[in-house]
PDB file of C-alpha atoms in Angstrom:
ATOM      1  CA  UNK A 772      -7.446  21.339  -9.444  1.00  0.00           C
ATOM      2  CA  UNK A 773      -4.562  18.997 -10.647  1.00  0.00           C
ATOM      3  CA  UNK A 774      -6.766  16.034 -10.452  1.00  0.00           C
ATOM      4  CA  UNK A 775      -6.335  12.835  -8.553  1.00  0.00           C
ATOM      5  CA  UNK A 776      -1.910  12.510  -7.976  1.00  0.00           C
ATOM      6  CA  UNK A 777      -0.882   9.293  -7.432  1.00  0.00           C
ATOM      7  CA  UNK A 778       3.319   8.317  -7.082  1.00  0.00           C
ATOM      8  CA  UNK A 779       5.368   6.811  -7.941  1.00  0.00           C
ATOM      9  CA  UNK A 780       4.389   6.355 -11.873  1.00  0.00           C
ATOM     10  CA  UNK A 781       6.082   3.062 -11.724  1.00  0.00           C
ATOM     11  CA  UNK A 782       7.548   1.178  -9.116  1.00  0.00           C
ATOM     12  CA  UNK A 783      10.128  -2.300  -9.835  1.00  0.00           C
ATOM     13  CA  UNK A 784      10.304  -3.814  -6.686  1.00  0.00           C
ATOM     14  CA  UNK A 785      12.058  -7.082  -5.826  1.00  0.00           C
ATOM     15  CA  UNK A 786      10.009 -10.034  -4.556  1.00  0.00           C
ATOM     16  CA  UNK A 787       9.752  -9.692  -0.731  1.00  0.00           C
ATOM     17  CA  UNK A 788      10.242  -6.264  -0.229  1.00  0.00           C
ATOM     18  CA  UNK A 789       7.571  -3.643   1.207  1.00  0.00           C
ATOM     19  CA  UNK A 790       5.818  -1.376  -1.251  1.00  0.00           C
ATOM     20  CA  UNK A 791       4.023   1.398  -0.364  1.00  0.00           C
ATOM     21  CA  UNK A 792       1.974   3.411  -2.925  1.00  0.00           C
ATOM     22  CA  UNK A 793       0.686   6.734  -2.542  1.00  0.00           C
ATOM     23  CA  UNK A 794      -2.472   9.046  -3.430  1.00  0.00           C
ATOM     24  CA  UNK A 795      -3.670  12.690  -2.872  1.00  0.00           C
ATOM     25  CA  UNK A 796      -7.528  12.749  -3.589  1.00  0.00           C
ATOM     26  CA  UNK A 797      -9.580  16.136  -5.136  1.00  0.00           C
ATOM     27  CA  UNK A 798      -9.891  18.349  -2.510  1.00  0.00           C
ATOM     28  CA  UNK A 799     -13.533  18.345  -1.035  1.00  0.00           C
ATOM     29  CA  UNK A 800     -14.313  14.579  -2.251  1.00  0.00           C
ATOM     30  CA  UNK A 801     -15.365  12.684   0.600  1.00  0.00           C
ATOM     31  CA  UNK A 802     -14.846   9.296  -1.120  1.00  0.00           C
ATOM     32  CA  UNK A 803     -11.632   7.725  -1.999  1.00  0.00           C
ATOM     33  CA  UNK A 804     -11.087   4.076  -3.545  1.00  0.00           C
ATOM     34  CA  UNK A 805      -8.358   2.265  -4.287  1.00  0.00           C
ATOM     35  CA  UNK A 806      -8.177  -0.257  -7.690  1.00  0.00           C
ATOM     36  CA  UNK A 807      -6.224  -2.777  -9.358  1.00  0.00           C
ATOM     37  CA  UNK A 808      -6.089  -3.668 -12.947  1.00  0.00           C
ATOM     38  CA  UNK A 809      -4.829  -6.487 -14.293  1.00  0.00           C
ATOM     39  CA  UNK A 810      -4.801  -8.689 -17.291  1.00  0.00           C
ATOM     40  CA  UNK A 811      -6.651 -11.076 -16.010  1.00  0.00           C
ATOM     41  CA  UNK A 812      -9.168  -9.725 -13.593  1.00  0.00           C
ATOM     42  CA  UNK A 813      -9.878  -6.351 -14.772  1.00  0.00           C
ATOM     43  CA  UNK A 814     -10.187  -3.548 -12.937  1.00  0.00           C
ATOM     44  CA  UNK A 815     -11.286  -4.608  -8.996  1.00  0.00           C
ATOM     45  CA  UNK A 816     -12.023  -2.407  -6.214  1.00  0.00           C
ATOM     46  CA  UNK A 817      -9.439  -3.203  -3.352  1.00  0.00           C
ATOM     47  CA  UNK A 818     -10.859  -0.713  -0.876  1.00  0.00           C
ATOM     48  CA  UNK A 819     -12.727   2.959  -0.390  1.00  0.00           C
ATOM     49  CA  UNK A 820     -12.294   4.921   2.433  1.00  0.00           C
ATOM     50  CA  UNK A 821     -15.604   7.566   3.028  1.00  0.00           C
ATOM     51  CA  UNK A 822     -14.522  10.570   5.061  1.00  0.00           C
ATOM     52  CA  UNK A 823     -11.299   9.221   5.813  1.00  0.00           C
ATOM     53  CA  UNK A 824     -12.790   5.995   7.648  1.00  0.00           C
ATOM     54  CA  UNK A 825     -12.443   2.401   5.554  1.00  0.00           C
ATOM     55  CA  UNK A 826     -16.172   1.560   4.286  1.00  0.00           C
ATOM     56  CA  UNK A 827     -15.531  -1.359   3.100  1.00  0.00           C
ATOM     57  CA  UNK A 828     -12.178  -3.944   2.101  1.00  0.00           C
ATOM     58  CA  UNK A 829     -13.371  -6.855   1.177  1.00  0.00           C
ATOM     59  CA  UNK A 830     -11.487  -6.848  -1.964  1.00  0.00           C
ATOM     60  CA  UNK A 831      -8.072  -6.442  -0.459  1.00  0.00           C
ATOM     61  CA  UNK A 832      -6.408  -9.558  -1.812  1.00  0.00           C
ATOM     62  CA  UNK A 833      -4.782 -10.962   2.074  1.00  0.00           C
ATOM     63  CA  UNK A 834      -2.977  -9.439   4.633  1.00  0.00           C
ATOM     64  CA  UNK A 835      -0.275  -8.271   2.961  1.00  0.00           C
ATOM     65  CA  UNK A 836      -2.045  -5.770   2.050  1.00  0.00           C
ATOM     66  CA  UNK A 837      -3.104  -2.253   4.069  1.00  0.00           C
ATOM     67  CA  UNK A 838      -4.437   1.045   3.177  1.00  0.00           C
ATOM     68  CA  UNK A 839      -4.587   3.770   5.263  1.00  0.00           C
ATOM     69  CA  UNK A 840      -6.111   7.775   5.005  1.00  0.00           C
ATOM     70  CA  UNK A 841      -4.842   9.706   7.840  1.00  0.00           C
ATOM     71  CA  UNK A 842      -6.151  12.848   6.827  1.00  0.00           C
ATOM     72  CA  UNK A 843      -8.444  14.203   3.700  1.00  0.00           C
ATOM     73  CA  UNK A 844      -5.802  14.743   1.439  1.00  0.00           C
ATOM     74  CA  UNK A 845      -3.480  11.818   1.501  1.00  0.00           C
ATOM     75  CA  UNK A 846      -3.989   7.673   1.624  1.00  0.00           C
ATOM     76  CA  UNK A 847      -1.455   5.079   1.215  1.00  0.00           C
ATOM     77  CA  UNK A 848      -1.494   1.368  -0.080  1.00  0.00           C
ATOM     78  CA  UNK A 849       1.198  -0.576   1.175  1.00  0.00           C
ATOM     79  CA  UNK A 850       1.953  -4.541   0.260  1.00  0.00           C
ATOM     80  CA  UNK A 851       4.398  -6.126   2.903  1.00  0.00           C
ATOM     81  CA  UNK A 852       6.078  -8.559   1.942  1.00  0.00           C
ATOM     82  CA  UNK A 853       5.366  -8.281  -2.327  1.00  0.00           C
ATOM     83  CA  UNK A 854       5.325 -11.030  -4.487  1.00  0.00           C
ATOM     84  CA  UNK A 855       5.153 -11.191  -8.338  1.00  0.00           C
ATOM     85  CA  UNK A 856       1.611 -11.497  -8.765  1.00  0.00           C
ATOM     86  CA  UNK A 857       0.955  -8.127  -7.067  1.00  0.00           C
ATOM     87  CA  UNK A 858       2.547  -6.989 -10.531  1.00  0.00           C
ATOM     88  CA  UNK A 859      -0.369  -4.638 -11.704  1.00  0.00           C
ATOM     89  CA  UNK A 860      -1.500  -1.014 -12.302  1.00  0.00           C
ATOM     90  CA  UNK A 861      -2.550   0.187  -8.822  1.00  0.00           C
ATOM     91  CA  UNK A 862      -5.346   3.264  -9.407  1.00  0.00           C
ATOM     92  CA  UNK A 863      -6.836   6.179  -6.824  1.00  0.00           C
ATOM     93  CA  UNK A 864      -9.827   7.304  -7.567  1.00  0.00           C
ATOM     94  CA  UNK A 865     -12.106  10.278  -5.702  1.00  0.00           C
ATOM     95  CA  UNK A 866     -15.411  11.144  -6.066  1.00  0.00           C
ATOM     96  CA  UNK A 867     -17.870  13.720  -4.308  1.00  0.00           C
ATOM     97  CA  UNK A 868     -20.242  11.227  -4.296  1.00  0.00           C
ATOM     98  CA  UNK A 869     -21.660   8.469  -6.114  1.00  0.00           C
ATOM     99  CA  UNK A 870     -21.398   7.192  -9.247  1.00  0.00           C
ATOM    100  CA  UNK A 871     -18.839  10.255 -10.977  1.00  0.00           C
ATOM    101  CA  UNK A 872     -15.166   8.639  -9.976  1.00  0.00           C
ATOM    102  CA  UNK A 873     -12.055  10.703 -10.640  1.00  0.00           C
ATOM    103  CA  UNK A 874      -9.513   8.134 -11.613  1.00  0.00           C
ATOM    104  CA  UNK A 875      -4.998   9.115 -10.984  1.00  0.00           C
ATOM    105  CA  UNK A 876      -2.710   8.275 -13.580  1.00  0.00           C
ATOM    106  CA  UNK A 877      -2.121   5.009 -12.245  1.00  0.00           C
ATOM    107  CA  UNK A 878       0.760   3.534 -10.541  1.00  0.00           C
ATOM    108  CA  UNK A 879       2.096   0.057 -12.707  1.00  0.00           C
ATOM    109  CA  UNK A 880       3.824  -2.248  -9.783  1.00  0.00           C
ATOM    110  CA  UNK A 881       6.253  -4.968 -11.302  1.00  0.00           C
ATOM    111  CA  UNK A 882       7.540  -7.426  -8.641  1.00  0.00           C
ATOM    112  CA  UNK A 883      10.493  -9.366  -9.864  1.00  0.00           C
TER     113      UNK A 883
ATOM    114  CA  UNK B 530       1.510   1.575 -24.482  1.00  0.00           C
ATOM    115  CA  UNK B 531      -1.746   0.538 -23.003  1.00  0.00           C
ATOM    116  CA  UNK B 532      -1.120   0.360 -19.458  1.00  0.00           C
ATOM    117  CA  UNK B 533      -2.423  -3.104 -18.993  1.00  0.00           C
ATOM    118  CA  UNK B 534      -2.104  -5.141 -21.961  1.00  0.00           C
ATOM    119  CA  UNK B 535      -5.414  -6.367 -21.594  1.00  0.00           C
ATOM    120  CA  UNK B 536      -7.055  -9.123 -24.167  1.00  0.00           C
ATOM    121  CA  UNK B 537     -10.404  -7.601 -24.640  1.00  0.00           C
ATOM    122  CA  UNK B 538     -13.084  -7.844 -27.198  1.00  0.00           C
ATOM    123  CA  UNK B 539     -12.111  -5.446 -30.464  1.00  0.00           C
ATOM    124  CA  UNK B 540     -14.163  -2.894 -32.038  1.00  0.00           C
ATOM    125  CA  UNK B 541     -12.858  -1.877 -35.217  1.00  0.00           C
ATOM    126  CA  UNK B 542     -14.427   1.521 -37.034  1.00  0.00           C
ATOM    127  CA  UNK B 543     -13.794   4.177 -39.995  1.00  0.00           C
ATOM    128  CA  UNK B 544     -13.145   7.606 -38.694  1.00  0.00           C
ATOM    129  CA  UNK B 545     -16.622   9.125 -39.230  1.00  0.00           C
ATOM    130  CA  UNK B 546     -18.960   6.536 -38.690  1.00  0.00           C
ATOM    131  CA  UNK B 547     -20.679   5.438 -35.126  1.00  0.00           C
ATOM    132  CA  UNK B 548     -19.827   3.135 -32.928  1.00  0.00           C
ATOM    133  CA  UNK B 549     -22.121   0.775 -30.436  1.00  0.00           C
ATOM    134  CA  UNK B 550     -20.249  -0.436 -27.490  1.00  0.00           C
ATOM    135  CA  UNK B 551     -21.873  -3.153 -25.624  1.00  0.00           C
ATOM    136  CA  UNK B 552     -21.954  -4.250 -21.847  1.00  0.00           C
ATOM    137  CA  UNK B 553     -24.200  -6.893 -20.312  1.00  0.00           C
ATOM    138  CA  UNK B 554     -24.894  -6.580 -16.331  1.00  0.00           C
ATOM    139  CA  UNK B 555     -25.751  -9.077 -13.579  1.00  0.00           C
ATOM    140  CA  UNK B 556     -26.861  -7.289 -10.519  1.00  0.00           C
ATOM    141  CA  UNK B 557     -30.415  -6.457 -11.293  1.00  0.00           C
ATOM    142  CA  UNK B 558     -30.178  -3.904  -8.219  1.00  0.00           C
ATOM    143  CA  UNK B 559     -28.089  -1.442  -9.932  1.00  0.00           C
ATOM    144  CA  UNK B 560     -29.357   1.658  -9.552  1.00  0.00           C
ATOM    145  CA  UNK B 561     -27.219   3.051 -12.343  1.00  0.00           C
ATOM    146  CA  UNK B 562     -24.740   2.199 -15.165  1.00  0.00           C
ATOM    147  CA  UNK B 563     -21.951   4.241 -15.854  1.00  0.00           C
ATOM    148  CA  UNK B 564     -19.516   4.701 -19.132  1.00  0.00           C
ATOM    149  CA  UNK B 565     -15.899   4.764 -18.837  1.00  0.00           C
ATOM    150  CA  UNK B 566     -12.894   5.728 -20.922  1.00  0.00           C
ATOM    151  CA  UNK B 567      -9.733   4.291 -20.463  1.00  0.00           C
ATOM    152  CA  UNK B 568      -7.016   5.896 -22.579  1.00  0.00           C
ATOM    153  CA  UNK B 569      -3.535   4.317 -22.898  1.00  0.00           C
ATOM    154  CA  UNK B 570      -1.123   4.939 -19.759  1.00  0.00           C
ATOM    155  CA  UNK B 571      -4.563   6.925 -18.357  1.00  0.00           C
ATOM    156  CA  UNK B 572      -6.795   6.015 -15.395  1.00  0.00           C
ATOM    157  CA  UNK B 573     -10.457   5.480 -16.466  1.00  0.00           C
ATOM    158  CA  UNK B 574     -12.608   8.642 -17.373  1.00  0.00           C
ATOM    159  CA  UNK B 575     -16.325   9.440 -16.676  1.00  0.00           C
ATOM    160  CA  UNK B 576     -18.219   9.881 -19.686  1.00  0.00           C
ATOM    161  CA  UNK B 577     -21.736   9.510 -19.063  1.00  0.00           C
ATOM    162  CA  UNK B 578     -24.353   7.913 -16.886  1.00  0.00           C
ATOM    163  CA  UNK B 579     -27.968   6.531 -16.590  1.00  0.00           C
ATOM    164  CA  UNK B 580     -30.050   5.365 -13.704  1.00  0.00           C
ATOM    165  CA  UNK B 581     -31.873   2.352 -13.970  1.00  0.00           C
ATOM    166  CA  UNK B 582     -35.415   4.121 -13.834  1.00  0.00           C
ATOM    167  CA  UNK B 583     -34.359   5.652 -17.728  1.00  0.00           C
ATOM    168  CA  UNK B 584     -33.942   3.623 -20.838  1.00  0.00           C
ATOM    169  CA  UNK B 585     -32.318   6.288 -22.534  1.00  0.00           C
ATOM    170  CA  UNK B 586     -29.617   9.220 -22.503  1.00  0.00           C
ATOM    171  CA  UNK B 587     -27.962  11.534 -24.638  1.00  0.00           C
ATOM    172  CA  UNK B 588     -24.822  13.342 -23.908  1.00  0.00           C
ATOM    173  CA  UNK B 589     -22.315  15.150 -26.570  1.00  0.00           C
ATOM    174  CA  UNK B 590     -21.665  12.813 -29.747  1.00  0.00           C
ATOM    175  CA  UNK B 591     -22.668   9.877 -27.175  1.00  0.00           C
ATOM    176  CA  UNK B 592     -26.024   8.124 -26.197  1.00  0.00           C
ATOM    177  CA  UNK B 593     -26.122   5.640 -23.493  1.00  0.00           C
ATOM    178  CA  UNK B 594     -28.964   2.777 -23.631  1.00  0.00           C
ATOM    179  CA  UNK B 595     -30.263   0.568 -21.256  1.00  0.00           C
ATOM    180  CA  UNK B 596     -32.648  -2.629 -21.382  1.00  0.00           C
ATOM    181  CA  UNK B 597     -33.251  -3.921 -17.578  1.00  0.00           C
ATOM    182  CA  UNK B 598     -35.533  -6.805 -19.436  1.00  0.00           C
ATOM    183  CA  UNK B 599     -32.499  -8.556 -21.033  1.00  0.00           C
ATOM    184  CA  UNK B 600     -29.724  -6.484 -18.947  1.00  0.00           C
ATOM    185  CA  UNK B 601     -27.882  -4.872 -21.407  1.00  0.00           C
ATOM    186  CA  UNK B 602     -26.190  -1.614 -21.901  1.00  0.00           C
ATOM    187  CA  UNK B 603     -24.939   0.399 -24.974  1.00  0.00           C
ATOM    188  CA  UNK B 604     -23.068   3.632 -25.555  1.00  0.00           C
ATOM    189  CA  UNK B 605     -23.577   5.072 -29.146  1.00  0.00           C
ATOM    190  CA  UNK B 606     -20.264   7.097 -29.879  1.00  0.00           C
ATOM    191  CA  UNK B 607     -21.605   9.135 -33.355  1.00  0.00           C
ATOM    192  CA  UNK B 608     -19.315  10.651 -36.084  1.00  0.00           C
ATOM    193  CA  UNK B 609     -16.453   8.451 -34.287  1.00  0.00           C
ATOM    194  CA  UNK B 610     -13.193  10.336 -33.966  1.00  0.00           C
ATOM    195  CA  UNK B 611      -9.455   9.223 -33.709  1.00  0.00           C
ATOM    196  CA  UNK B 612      -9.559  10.737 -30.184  1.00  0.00           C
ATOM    197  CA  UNK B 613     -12.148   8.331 -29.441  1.00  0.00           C
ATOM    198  CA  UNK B 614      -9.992   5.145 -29.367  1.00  0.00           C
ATOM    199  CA  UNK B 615      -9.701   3.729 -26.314  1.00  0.00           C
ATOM    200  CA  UNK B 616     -11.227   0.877 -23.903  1.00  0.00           C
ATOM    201  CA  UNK B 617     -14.581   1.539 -22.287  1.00  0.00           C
ATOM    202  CA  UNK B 618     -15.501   0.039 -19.384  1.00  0.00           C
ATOM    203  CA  UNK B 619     -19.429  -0.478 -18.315  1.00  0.00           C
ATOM    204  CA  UNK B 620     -19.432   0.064 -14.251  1.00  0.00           C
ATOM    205  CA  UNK B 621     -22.894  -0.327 -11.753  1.00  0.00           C
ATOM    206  CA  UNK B 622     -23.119   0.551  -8.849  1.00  0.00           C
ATOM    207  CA  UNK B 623     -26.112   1.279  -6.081  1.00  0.00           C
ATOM    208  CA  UNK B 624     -27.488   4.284  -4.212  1.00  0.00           C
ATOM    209  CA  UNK B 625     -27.129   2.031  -0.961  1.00  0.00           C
ATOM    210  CA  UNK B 626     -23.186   1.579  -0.840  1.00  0.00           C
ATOM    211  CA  UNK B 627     -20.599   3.652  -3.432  1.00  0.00           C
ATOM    212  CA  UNK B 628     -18.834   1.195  -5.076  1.00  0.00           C
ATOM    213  CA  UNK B 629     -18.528   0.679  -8.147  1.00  0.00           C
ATOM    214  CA  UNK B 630     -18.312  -2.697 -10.444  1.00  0.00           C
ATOM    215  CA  UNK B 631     -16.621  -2.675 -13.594  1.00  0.00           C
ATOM    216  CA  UNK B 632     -17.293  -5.024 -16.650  1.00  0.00           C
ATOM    217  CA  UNK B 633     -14.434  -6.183 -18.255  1.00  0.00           C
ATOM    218  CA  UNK B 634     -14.239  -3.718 -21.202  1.00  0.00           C
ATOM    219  CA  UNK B 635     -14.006  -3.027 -24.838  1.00  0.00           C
ATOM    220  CA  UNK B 636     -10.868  -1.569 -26.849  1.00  0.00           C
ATOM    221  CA  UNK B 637     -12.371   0.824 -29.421  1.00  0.00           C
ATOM    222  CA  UNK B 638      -9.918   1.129 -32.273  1.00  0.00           C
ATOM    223  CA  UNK B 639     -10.765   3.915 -35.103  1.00  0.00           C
ATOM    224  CA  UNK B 640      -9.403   3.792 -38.940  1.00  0.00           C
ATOM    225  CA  UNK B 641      -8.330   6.935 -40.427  1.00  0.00           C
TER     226      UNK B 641
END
């Protein structure tokens, strides 16, 4: 298996404009999360989707943010309208289960 | 570079000697602590795990250690190799949901 794909690698967007940042998960994991890392907070947990249904998103910043998994293979993350301090490395992660997380490459998000 | 940039504690070693990586937790309902790797322009990477009902576990070259009295995990790296530089991330997490919490890290930086 290829691992977790995320795209695109990097992404300059200008401030205002929608964003929308992809994922395919391991085949067979039931979990998928989406992360943010940044300089100052770390890495946080935005949202995880368990069988394709949203478990819980109580770290997704506001409402310009949305995540969706339409079907076992794919999710999206999409930030309408973007503003500089989304700037950050956006990560996908899958896991069968608990506890073992499969972490993508990584997509780093500058908003100018 | 280091996909982040992040200004994080510094552990400094010689190739060949061991390290001791260090992570104190909050949640005293964790039911297990996890290791992670973080290599530059790299997601985070599993390396080894512990529930909370051990105090002690080895894997290859590493040895995770955990103290519930004074909440405090370790990870013992041994014979510490180039490869091994990175920034390793403590994470807990509970049986109940599947989300994991991540500390805030430590860059691991080994002298040839």
């Amino acid at each position: 298996d290829a691992g977790v794909i995320q795209s695109p690698r990097h992404e300059v967007t200008e401030m205002g404009q929608e964003v929308t940042l992809r994922c395919k998960p391991i085949s067979g994991h039931d979990y998928l999360f989406w992360y943010r890392q940044t300089m100052m907070r770390g890495l946080e947990l935005l949202i995880y989707f368990n069988n394709n249904v949203p478990i819980d998103d109580s770290g997704m910043p506001e409402d310009r943010f949305s995540a969706k998994m339409p079907n076992a293979s794919f999710s999206t993350l999409k930030i309408q309208p973007s503003e500089p301090r989304d700037s950050a490395v956006y990560f996908c992660a899958s896991s069968p289960g608990p506890r073992e997380a499969f972490f993508g490459q990584g997509t780093r998000l500058t908003v100018v | 570079g280091e996909s982040v940039g992040l200004h994080l504690p510094t552990l400094s070693v010689q190739e060949g000697d061991n390290s001791i990586i260090n992570c104190a937790y909050s949640n005293s309902a964790s039911d297990y602590f996890i290791w992670y790797k973080q290599e530059s322009g790299k997601g985070p990477q599993f390396i080894i795990d512990i529930r909370s009902n051990m105090d002690k576990r080895q894997g290859q070259r590493v040895t995770v250690l955990l103290n519930k009295t004074v909440k405090h995990l370790s990870l013992q790296i041994a014979a510490t190799q180039p490869g091994d530089s990175a920034v390793y991330f403590c994470a807990e997490a509970q049986d109940a949901g599947n989300m994991l919490t991540f500390g805030g890290g430590t860059r691991l930086m080994v002298k040839p």
